[in-house]
mmCIF file of C-alpha atoms in Angstrom:
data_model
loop_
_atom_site.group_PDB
_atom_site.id
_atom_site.type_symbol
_atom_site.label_atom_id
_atom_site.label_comp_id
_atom_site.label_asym_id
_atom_site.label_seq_id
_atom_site.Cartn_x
_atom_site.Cartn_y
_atom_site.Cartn_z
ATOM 1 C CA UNK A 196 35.943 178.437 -86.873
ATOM 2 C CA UNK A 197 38.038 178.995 -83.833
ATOM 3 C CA UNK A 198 36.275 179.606 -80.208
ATOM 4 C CA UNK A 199 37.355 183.862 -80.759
ATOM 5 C CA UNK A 200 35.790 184.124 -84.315
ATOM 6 C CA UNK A 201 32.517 182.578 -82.534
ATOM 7 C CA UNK A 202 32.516 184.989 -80.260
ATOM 8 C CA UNK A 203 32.750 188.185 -82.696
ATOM 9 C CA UNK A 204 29.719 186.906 -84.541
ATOM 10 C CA UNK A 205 27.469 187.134 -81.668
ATOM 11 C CA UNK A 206 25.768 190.089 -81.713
ATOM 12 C CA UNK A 207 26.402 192.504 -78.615
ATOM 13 C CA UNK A 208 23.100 191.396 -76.588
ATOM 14 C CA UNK A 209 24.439 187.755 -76.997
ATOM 15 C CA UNK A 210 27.772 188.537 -75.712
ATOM 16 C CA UNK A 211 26.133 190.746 -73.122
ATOM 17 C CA UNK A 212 24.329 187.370 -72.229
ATOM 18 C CA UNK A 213 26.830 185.165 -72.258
ATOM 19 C CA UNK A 214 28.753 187.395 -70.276
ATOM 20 C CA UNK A 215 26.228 187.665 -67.230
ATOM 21 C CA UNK A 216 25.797 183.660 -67.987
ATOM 22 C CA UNK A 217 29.666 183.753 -66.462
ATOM 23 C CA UNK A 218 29.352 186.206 -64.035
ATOM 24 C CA UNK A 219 25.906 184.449 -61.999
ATOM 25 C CA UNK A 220 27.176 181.080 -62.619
ATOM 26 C CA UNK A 221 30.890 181.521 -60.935
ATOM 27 C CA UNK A 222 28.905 183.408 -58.535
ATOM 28 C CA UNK A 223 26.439 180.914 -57.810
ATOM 29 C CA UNK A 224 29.045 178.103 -57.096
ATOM 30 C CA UNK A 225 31.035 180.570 -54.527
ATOM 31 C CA UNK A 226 27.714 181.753 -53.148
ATOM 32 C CA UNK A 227 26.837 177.811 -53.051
ATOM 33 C CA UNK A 228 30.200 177.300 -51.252
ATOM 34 C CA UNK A 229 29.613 180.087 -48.374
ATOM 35 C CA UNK A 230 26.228 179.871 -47.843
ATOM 36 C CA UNK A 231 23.263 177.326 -46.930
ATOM 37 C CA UNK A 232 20.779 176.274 -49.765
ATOM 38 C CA UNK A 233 17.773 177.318 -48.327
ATOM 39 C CA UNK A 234 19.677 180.638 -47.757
ATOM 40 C CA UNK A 235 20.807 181.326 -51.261
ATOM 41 C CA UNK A 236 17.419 179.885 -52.334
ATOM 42 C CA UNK A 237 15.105 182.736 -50.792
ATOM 43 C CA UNK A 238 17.866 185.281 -52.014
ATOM 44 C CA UNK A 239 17.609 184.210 -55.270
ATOM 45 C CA UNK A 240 13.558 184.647 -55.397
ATOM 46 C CA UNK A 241 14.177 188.549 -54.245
ATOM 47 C CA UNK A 242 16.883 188.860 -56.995
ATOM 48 C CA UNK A 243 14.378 187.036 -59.640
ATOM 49 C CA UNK A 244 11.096 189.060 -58.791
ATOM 50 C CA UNK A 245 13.182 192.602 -59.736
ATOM 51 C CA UNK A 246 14.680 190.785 -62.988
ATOM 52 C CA UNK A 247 11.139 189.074 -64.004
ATOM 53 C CA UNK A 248 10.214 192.831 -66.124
ATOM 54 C CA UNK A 249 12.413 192.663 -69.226
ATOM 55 C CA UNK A 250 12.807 195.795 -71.614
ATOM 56 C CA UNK A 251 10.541 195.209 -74.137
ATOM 57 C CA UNK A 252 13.192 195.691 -76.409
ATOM 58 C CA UNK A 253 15.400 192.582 -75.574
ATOM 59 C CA UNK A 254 14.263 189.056 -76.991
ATOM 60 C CA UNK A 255 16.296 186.194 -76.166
ATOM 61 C CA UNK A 256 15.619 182.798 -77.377
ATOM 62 C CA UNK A 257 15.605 179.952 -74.269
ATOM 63 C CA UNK A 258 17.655 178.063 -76.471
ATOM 64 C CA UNK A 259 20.197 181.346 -76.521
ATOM 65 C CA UNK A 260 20.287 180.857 -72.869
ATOM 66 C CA UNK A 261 20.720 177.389 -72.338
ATOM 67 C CA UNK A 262 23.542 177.637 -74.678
ATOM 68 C CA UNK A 263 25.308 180.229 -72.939
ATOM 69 C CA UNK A 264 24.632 178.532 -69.472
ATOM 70 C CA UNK A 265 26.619 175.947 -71.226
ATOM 71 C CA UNK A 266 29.419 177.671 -72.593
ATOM 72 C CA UNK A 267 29.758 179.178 -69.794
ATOM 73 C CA UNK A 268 30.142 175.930 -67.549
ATOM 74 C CA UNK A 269 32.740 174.530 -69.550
ATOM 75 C CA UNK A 270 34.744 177.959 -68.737
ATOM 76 C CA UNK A 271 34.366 177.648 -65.358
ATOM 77 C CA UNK A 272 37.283 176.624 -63.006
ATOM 78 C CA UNK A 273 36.726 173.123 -61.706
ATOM 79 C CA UNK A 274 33.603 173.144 -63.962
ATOM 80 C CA UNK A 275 30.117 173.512 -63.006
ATOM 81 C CA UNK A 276 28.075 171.163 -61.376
ATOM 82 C CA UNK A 277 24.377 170.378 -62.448
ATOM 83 C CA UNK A 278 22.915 172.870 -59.686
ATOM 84 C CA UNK A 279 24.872 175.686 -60.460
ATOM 85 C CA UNK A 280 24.139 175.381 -64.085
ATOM 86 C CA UNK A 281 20.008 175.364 -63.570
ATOM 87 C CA UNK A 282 20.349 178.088 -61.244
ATOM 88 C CA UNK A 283 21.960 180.277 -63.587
ATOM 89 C CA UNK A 284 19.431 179.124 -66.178
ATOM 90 C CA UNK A 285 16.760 179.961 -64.085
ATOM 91 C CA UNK A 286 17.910 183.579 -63.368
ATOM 92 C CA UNK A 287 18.340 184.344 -66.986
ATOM 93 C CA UNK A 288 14.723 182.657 -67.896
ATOM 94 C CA UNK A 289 13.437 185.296 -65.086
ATOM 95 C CA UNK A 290 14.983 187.963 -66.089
ATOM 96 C CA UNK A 291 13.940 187.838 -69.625
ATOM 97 C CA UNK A 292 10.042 186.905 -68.600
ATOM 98 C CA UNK A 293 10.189 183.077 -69.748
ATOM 99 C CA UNK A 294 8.123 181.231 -67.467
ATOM 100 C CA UNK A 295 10.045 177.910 -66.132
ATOM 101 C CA UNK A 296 10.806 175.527 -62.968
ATOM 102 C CA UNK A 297 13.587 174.357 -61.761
ATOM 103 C CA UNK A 298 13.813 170.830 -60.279
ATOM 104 C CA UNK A 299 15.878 169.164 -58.035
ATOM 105 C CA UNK A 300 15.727 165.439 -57.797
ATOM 106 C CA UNK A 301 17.209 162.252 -56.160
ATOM 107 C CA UNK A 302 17.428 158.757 -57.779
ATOM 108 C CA UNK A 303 19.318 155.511 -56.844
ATOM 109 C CA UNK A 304 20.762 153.382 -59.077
ATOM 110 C CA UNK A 305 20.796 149.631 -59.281
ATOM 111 C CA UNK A 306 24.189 149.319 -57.277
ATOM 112 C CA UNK A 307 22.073 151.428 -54.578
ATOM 113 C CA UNK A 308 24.192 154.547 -55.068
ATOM 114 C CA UNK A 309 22.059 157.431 -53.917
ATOM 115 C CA UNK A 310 22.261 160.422 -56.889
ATOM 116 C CA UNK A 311 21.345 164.086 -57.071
ATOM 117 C CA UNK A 312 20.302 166.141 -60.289
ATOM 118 C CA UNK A 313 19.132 169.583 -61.064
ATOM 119 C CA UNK A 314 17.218 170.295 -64.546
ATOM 120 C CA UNK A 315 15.507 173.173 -65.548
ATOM 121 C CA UNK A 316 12.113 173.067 -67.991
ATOM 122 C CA UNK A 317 10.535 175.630 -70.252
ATOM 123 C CA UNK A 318 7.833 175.741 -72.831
ATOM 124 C CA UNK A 319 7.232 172.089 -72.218
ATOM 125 C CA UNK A 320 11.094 170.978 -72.221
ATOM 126 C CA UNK A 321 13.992 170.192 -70.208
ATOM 127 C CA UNK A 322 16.359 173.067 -71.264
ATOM 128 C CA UNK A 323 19.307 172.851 -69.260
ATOM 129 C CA UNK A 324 20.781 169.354 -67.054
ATOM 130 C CA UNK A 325 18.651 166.915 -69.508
ATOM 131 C CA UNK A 326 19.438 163.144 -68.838
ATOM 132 C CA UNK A 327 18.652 160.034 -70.942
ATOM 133 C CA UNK A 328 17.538 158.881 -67.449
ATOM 134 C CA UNK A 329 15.994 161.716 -65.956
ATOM 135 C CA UNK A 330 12.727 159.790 -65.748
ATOM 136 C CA UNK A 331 14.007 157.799 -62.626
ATOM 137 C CA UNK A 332 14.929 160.813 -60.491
ATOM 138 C CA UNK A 333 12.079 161.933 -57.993
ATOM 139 C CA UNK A 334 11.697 165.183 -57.523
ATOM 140 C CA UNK A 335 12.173 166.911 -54.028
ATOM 141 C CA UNK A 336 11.670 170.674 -55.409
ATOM 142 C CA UNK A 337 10.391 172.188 -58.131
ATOM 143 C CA UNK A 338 11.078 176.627 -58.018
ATOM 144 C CA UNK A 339 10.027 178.866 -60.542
ATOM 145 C CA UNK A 340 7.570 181.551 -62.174
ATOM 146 C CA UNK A 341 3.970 180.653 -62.688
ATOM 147 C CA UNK A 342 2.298 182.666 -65.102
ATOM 148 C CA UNK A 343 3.917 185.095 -66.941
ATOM 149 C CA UNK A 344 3.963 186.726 -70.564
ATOM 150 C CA UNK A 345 5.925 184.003 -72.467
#
C-alpha cells in the first residue's frame, strides 16, 4: 500500500494527530534553534499544564503517538534529532492525560566519544528514542507528569 492510501485509512482523529505530531515537532527544532533549553523547557511546562485535560471523548493509544512522532520525523527537513522527537512525544502524552518522563542522558563510548540521547517512557516503557544501549547513558534530567488518570 502506497504512503497516500495509508494515510486515507486513518481515521480523522489520527490524521488530526499526526498532523499536530508535524506541526510541534518542526516547531520544536526551530524553537530549539532560536532559543535556550532551559528557556523552551519552562515554556513547554506552561503549554503542557493547559493540554494535560483531554476531552473525554478522544482516546489515543501511546503507541498511536509514538508512531506518529515517528512518521513525522522522517518528514521533517534535515530530519529530526532524538530531542526534538521526545519533546514532541511528550506534548502529545500531556495533552491526551498519559502520564510519562522524558529523559535526557549522556554516555561515552569506549573510544571516549562523549554522546547525548533523549527517550521518552510510559506505562513502564521506553516509547519514543529506544536504544539497544540505552542502559549505559546516565541520566541528567528526567521531565514529566506525575500522577495523572492513565
Amino acid at each position: 500500500m502506497n504512503r497516500s492510501r495509508k494515510l486515507f485509512v486513518l481515521s480523522w482523529q489520527q490524521r488530526r494527530i499526526l498532523l499536530y505530531a508535524c506541526l510541534i515537532l518542526n516547531l520544536l527544532r526551530l524553537a530549539l534553534w532560536l532559543l535556550p533549553f532551559r528557556v523552551l523547557k519552562r515554556q513547554l511546562v506552561g503549554i503542557s499544564s493547559v493540554w494535560i485535560c483531554p476531552a473525554l471523548s478522544e482516546s489515543v493509544s501511546v503507541d498511536f503517538i509514538a508512531w506518529a512522532v515517528t512518521v513525522a520525523g522522517r518528514y521533517t527537513p534535515g530530519g529530526a534529532m532524538c530531542l526534538v522527537k521526545a519533546l514532541t512525544t511528550q506534548l502529545l502524552l500531556s495533552r491526551y492525560g498519559y502520564v510519562h518522563r522524558l529523559h535526557i542522558g549522556v554516555a561515552k563510548s569506549a573510544t571516549q566519544v562523549f554522546r547525548a540521547h533523549a527517550w521518552v517512557e510510559c506505562q513502564g516503557r521506553v516509547v519514543i528514542g529506544k536504544l539497544s544501549d540505552l542502559g549505559c547513558f546516565q541520566p541528567l534530567s528526567a521531565i514529566g507528569t506525575q500522577g495523572g488518570a492513565r
